[in-house]
Amino acid sequence: MLKDRTIVLGVTGSIAAYKAAELASYLTKAGAQVDVILTDAAQKFITPLTFRSLTHRPVAVGMWELSESFSSQHISLAQAADAVVIAPATADIIAKLAYGLADDLLSTTVLATKAPVIVVPAMNTNMYENPVTQENIGRLVARGFTFVEPATGRLACDTVGKGRMASQNEIVDTIGRVLGAGDMVGLRVVVTAGGTREAIDPVRFIGNRSSGKMGYAMAETARDRGAGVVLVSTSTLPAPAGVEFIAVESAAEMLEAVLEAVRDADVLVMAAAVADFKPKVTAKSKIKKSVPVQNLELERTPDILSEVKGKFIRVGFAAESENLLSNARGKLSEKKLDIVIANDVTVEGAGFGSDNNKVTIISRDGSEDDLPLMPKLEVADKIWDRVLSFEFGTLVDS
Ligand code: C5P
């Protein structure tokens, strides 16, 4: 996987910079051509000579040095790269990349490359958890950057928390995954997951049995295939690493989040079980059981798939307990979908809460693919295979 691949390794000014030397050595021994870029701050922690000795290659240290080996360094490195890995990545470089700044060789190279970029943050816990850093990470993830999450432990600043650079194994696994699969690199997808909760009062809601597992499987497989993923979720399952996660509760909140997220998306997958009705009035305080039995007046929720318009592939789910295929075909045309996943929720061992699913993938060209019961992750890959068979360039506004 690594043999004869060119990896541009960007090293920034963190105390974890010494670990990048080991990484450079490992990648070189595995047969990769490793071109290292050291920022000015990184050179306070480690020298170019270290990397030169380990990679047997020139080390790039700045934009303005006259170099024999590279013509216009940021362009030649950007073009040659099969992947750019930034390890360790400081809050500073993450912020720069999030806003497209290009004031040194590393940020310029990243801006100029079309190769996948893997970012391995390492910093003080408060800096990492600071909302501005998290927001910057979210922006980059949505643009298709891959992040390898930091580990929790004792940090150089003598605090304990999240911020240690991920292990070499994790980094190498991620590089392998990004170089290996990657048939969705450059695509941005929005996935919804879970059942919406429509509040009756501050403690009660109308909900449904959706666990969110199918949506999470769609998000995780898209991420593993190299896509930038936004996951809009009502689920209590933990947010998967490496996707932009937006927590919502009601159909109205989900609509708002999806409207924003699809703006530059290539695919929208509505795997969420959106409530069709919500209480007309939400009580401000908890309704007492002493009050006489009430009728709950309901009204329709917004139909998200009908409300969001744009030039992206639209995938819907039809969870049915009867007349599965005809109901699903009806939804395909009613909701102007490209693909509908007919999901028989009565099949033993499939559907809500289960790790397996039994679906038929129906496309607008009339093709129907009846899949056997299989793990949701495998179902998700089959759905992405179908999505990728569409010609993205020919899409029209829905
Ligand atoms: O009409 P039904 O709820 O069966 O349609 C299922 C599909 O429509 C799913 O993809 C679901 O996420 C989506 N949906 C929606 N907005 C709603 C209800 C369902 O986008 N209010």
XYZ file of C-alpha atoms and ligand atoms in Angstrom:
419
model
C 0.000 0.000 0.000
C 2.777 2.467 0.909
C 5.334 1.198 -1.593
C 6.330 3.793 -4.176
C 3.707 6.247 -2.944
C 4.730 9.819 -2.308
C 3.783 11.103 1.109
C 4.335 14.729 1.977
C 4.790 14.842 5.739
C 4.171 18.286 7.237
C 5.588 18.760 10.731
C 4.481 21.749 12.827
C 5.619 23.237 16.110
C 4.457 20.871 18.799
C 6.537 18.938 21.310
C 5.190 15.814 19.573
C 7.380 16.752 16.558
C 9.952 14.168 17.672
C 7.348 11.458 17.080
C 7.150 12.565 13.436
C 10.746 11.395 13.007
C 9.722 7.858 13.900
C 6.761 8.112 11.537
C 8.980 9.352 8.694
C 11.359 6.467 9.324
C 8.528 3.910 9.352
C 6.979 5.211 6.120
C 10.373 5.242 4.383
C 11.123 1.686 5.462
C 7.687 0.652 4.162
C 8.771 1.826 0.701
C 7.150 5.268 0.545
C 8.947 8.337 -0.753
C 8.618 10.752 2.147
C 9.054 14.459 1.480
C 9.121 16.357 4.747
C 8.124 20.001 5.193
C 9.135 21.567 8.504
C 7.489 24.819 9.565
C 9.628 27.453 11.297
C 8.133 26.503 14.665
C 8.795 22.799 14.042
C 12.493 23.597 13.557
C 12.612 24.864 17.142
C 11.800 21.304 18.227
C 13.591 19.154 15.646
C 16.104 19.673 12.856
C 15.887 19.110 9.108
C 18.972 16.902 9.391
C 17.012 14.355 11.446
C 14.451 13.929 8.665
C 17.023 14.078 5.894
C 18.922 11.232 7.543
C 15.785 9.139 8.003
C 14.124 9.725 4.612
C 17.283 10.109 2.466
C 15.454 12.973 0.773
C 15.837 16.746 0.843
C 13.772 18.390 3.555
C 11.784 21.513 2.727
C 12.053 24.220 5.340
C 10.669 27.405 3.852
C 9.228 29.190 0.881
C 12.154 31.421 0.166
C 15.147 29.096 0.237
C 16.782 28.455 -3.124
C 16.600 24.732 -3.553
C 18.289 22.482 -6.082
C 15.765 19.704 -5.901
C 12.409 21.328 -6.286
C 11.417 23.763 -9.005
C 8.586 25.661 -7.380
C 8.440 23.761 -4.150
C 4.857 24.240 -3.066
C 3.589 23.256 -6.502
C 5.936 20.348 -7.086
C 5.300 18.886 -3.645
C 1.555 19.438 -3.977
C 1.469 17.680 -7.333
C 3.738 14.800 -6.404
C 1.839 13.917 -3.229
C -0.365 10.827 -3.107
C -1.266 11.999 0.379
C -0.319 14.892 2.634
C 0.011 14.005 6.314
C 0.356 16.750 8.911
C 1.702 15.228 12.107
C 1.778 16.767 14.608
C -0.714 19.465 13.616
C -1.013 22.488 15.904
C -4.171 24.557 16.457
C -2.442 27.227 14.377
C -2.002 25.157 11.205
C -5.565 23.788 11.557
C -6.917 27.350 11.749
C -4.832 28.439 8.767
C -6.003 25.534 6.631
C -9.630 26.062 7.659
C -9.476 29.576 6.264
C -7.258 28.915 3.228
C -4.295 30.950 4.468
C -1.096 30.273 2.579
C 1.764 32.130 4.221
C 4.317 29.344 4.520
C 5.392 26.320 2.529
C 3.164 23.823 4.335
C -0.097 25.805 4.154
C 0.644 26.739 0.533
C 1.302 23.124 -0.402
C -1.971 21.991 1.191
C -3.888 24.700 -0.634
C -2.309 23.675 -3.926
C -2.769 19.915 -3.616
C -5.572 17.707 -4.844
C -4.270 14.781 -2.799
C -6.130 13.662 0.331
C -4.952 15.443 3.481
C -4.640 13.663 6.829
C -4.356 15.855 9.911
C -3.036 14.491 13.221
C -3.629 17.111 15.925
C -1.441 17.327 19.029
C -1.892 20.146 21.516
C -2.996 21.160 24.976
C -6.479 19.845 25.883
C -8.051 23.274 26.271
C -6.693 24.371 22.930
C -8.034 21.199 21.300
C -11.428 21.438 22.947
C -11.760 25.171 22.373
C -14.886 25.678 20.228
C -12.910 27.645 17.668
C -10.510 24.725 17.103
C -13.434 22.302 16.943
C -15.209 24.559 14.470
C -12.080 24.701 12.304
C -11.775 20.907 12.417
C -15.450 20.652 11.424
C -14.884 22.928 8.432
C -11.959 20.840 7.229
C -13.763 17.535 7.779
C -16.662 18.863 5.712
C -14.125 19.620 2.965
C -12.943 16.018 2.985
C -9.871 16.281 5.251
C -9.281 13.201 7.386
C -8.498 13.720 11.071
C -6.826 11.185 13.328
C -8.191 12.004 16.774
C -5.724 12.724 19.558
C -5.467 10.314 22.466
C -6.135 11.112 26.106
C -3.251 11.015 28.587
C -0.607 13.073 30.365
C 0.516 15.953 28.175
C 3.838 17.754 28.045
C 2.215 20.738 29.794
C 1.688 18.406 32.760
C -2.062 18.201 32.482
C -4.095 15.103 31.778
C -6.578 15.250 28.935
C -7.182 14.845 25.227
C -4.411 16.158 23.017
C -1.651 13.560 22.719
C -0.730 12.776 19.149
C -2.407 9.535 17.979
C -0.282 6.398 17.925
C 1.860 5.591 14.929
C -0.294 2.518 14.223
C -3.409 4.622 14.015
C -1.730 7.125 11.705
C -0.334 4.436 9.429
C -3.740 2.657 9.332
C -5.398 5.907 8.331
C -2.834 6.578 5.595
C -3.385 3.045 4.293
C -7.144 3.484 4.321
C -7.007 6.823 2.552
C -4.554 5.595 -0.085
C -6.298 2.269 -0.494
C -9.998 2.909 -0.866
C -10.727 6.489 -1.651
C -13.375 6.053 -4.379
C -15.342 8.828 -2.632
C -12.424 11.240 -2.189
C -13.580 14.739 -3.096
C -17.293 13.990 -2.540
C -19.231 15.726 0.218
C -22.156 13.856 1.668
C -24.805 14.737 4.217
C -26.397 11.886 6.160
C -29.245 12.093 8.667
C -29.675 9.475 11.368
C -32.030 8.521 14.186
C -35.648 9.188 15.018
C -36.748 12.757 15.622
C -38.253 13.735 18.974
C -41.207 16.084 18.918
C -41.682 17.685 22.318
C -45.023 17.423 24.133
C -43.627 19.207 27.183
C -40.091 19.631 28.614
C -39.861 15.950 29.547
C -42.064 14.080 27.080
C -41.897 13.661 23.346
C -43.337 11.765 20.402
C -40.571 9.521 19.113
C -39.959 6.314 17.228
C -37.839 3.182 17.405
C -35.051 4.283 15.050
C -31.619 3.760 16.662
C -29.613 5.704 14.090
C -27.404 2.695 13.292
C -28.158 2.670 9.549
C -27.359 6.380 9.219
C -24.142 5.938 11.213
C -23.182 3.034 8.942
C -23.735 5.292 5.906
C -21.605 8.040 7.476
C -18.761 5.755 8.568
C -18.495 3.907 5.252
C -18.523 7.183 3.286
C -15.765 8.514 5.565
C -13.735 5.331 5.084
C -14.071 5.698 1.315
C -12.662 9.196 1.515
C -15.766 11.434 1.449
C -16.240 14.536 3.566
C -19.218 13.685 5.776
C -21.715 15.759 7.722
C -23.845 13.612 10.035
C -27.032 15.248 11.297
C -28.210 13.031 14.107
C -30.799 12.682 16.837
C -29.168 9.477 18.052
C -27.536 9.022 21.436
C -24.828 6.861 19.838
C -21.403 8.550 20.176
C -20.340 10.707 17.220
C -18.093 8.738 14.859
C -14.533 10.051 14.504
C -13.671 11.977 11.377
C -17.125 13.261 10.483
C -18.710 16.633 11.146
C -21.433 15.891 13.678
C -24.528 18.043 14.164
C -26.830 17.014 17.004
C -30.510 17.831 16.528
C -33.753 16.739 18.106
C -36.897 17.653 16.189
C -37.844 17.507 12.503
C -37.729 21.313 12.370
C -34.165 21.370 13.763
C -33.135 18.621 11.369
C -34.570 20.575 8.432
C -32.609 23.671 9.431
C -29.347 21.727 9.781
C -29.841 19.868 6.501
C -30.689 23.044 4.570
C -27.373 24.512 5.707
C -25.316 21.334 5.215
C -26.490 20.470 1.684
C -25.334 23.788 0.270
C -22.146 22.293 -1.121
C -23.062 18.606 -0.911
C -22.960 15.996 -3.664
C -25.278 13.531 -1.910
C -28.018 13.735 0.731
C -28.973 10.501 2.459
C -32.091 10.807 4.606
C -31.714 7.725 6.790
C -33.447 9.441 9.714
C -36.929 8.377 10.753
C -38.510 11.807 10.744
C -41.765 12.111 12.658
C -44.678 12.941 10.379
C -46.617 14.709 13.133
C -45.765 16.870 16.118
C -47.849 18.306 18.944
C -49.463 21.533 17.805
C -48.518 23.122 21.105
C -45.542 22.261 23.307
C -46.371 22.831 26.977
C -43.872 25.160 28.680
C -43.870 23.122 31.884
C -44.414 19.455 32.629
C -48.057 18.453 32.201
C -49.379 17.204 35.558
C -51.173 13.872 35.713
C -53.802 15.544 37.888
C -55.149 17.491 34.897
C -58.041 15.756 33.141
C -57.129 13.428 30.234
C -56.364 15.625 27.264
C -56.456 15.133 23.538
C -53.100 15.812 21.973
C -53.632 17.945 18.908
C -51.106 17.146 16.187
C -49.891 18.913 13.074
C -47.640 17.877 10.183
C -43.896 18.266 10.415
C -41.988 19.670 7.432
C -41.096 17.034 4.835
C -37.346 17.509 4.720
C -36.767 15.720 1.429
C -39.392 17.870 -0.270
C -38.063 21.104 1.215
C -34.368 20.782 0.365
C -33.552 21.586 -3.211
C -30.273 21.507 -5.073
C -27.996 19.679 -7.412
C -27.173 16.597 -5.368
C -28.114 12.937 -5.367
C -31.091 12.314 -3.106
C -31.342 9.028 -1.255
C -34.377 8.255 0.893
C -35.410 5.303 3.026
C -38.829 3.732 3.036
C -39.300 1.768 6.247
C -42.465 -0.205 5.663
C -44.361 -2.965 7.333
C -46.612 -3.774 4.336
C -46.658 -3.373 0.537
C -42.949 -2.666 0.786
C -41.944 -2.320 -2.840
C -45.001 -0.459 -4.129
C -44.855 2.016 -1.231
C -41.138 2.524 -1.793
C -41.601 3.075 -5.547
C -44.296 5.640 -4.719
C -41.860 7.514 -2.454
C -39.196 7.490 -5.150
C -41.394 9.539 -7.475
C -43.309 11.586 -4.846
C -40.116 12.791 -3.134
C -38.163 13.084 -6.408
C -35.519 10.679 -5.160
C -32.659 9.200 -7.159
C -32.539 6.137 -4.943
C -34.938 4.752 -2.355
C -33.978 2.041 0.090
C -36.978 -0.190 0.730
C -36.599 -1.469 4.241
C -38.893 -4.233 5.517
C -39.054 -3.535 9.239
C -40.963 -6.773 9.925
C -38.068 -9.081 8.925
C -36.680 -10.961 11.937
C -33.192 -9.673 12.866
C -33.379 -6.574 10.645
C -34.481 -2.963 10.936
C -34.762 -0.811 14.067
C -31.936 -1.198 16.575
C -30.445 -4.206 14.802
C -26.914 -4.406 13.375
C -28.320 -6.074 10.257
C -30.740 -4.953 7.620
C -32.745 -6.410 4.764
C -33.275 -3.933 1.953
C -34.033 -3.504 -1.724
C -32.211 -0.644 -3.463
C -34.541 0.947 -6.025
C -33.151 3.563 -8.424
C -34.900 6.091 -10.588
C -33.689 4.244 -13.724
C -35.988 1.400 -12.629
C -33.298 -0.991 -11.418
C -34.093 -2.933 -8.250
C -31.435 -4.731 -6.238
C -32.899 -7.090 -3.647
C -30.147 -7.697 -1.065
C -30.075 -10.539 1.463
C -30.004 -9.866 5.221
C -26.532 -8.442 5.928
C -24.693 -6.133 8.369
C -25.727 -2.487 8.097
C -22.123 -1.527 7.250
C -22.243 -3.827 4.221
C -25.672 -2.535 3.211
C -24.231 0.982 3.415
C -21.344 0.088 1.084
C -23.806 -1.397 -1.431
C -25.831 1.833 -1.319
C -22.695 3.941 -1.898
C -21.749 1.652 -4.827
C -25.143 2.443 -6.339
C -24.763 6.179 -5.645
C -21.346 6.178 -7.360
C -22.879 4.629 -10.487
C -24.727 7.913 -11.068
C -23.021 10.509 -13.207
C -22.585 13.447 -10.867
C -22.008 15.899 -13.714
C -25.459 15.309 -15.216
C -27.496 16.180 -12.131
C -30.112 18.884 -12.394
C -31.597 21.003 -9.623
C -34.353 19.117 -7.796
O -42.826 9.406 4.074
P -41.843 8.610 4.803
O -41.573 9.109 6.179
O -42.046 7.131 4.812
O -40.528 8.836 3.916
C -39.330 8.295 4.240
C -38.188 9.131 3.728
O -38.510 10.532 3.782
C -36.987 8.968 4.607
O -35.832 9.073 3.816
C -37.132 10.113 5.600
O -35.888 10.453 6.153
C -37.719 11.206 4.737
N -38.609 12.132 5.484
C -38.365 13.478 5.436
N -39.155 14.360 6.117
C -40.233 13.905 6.805
C -40.528 12.539 6.834
C -39.678 11.672 6.161
O -37.391 13.892 4.786
N -41.011 14.774 7.461
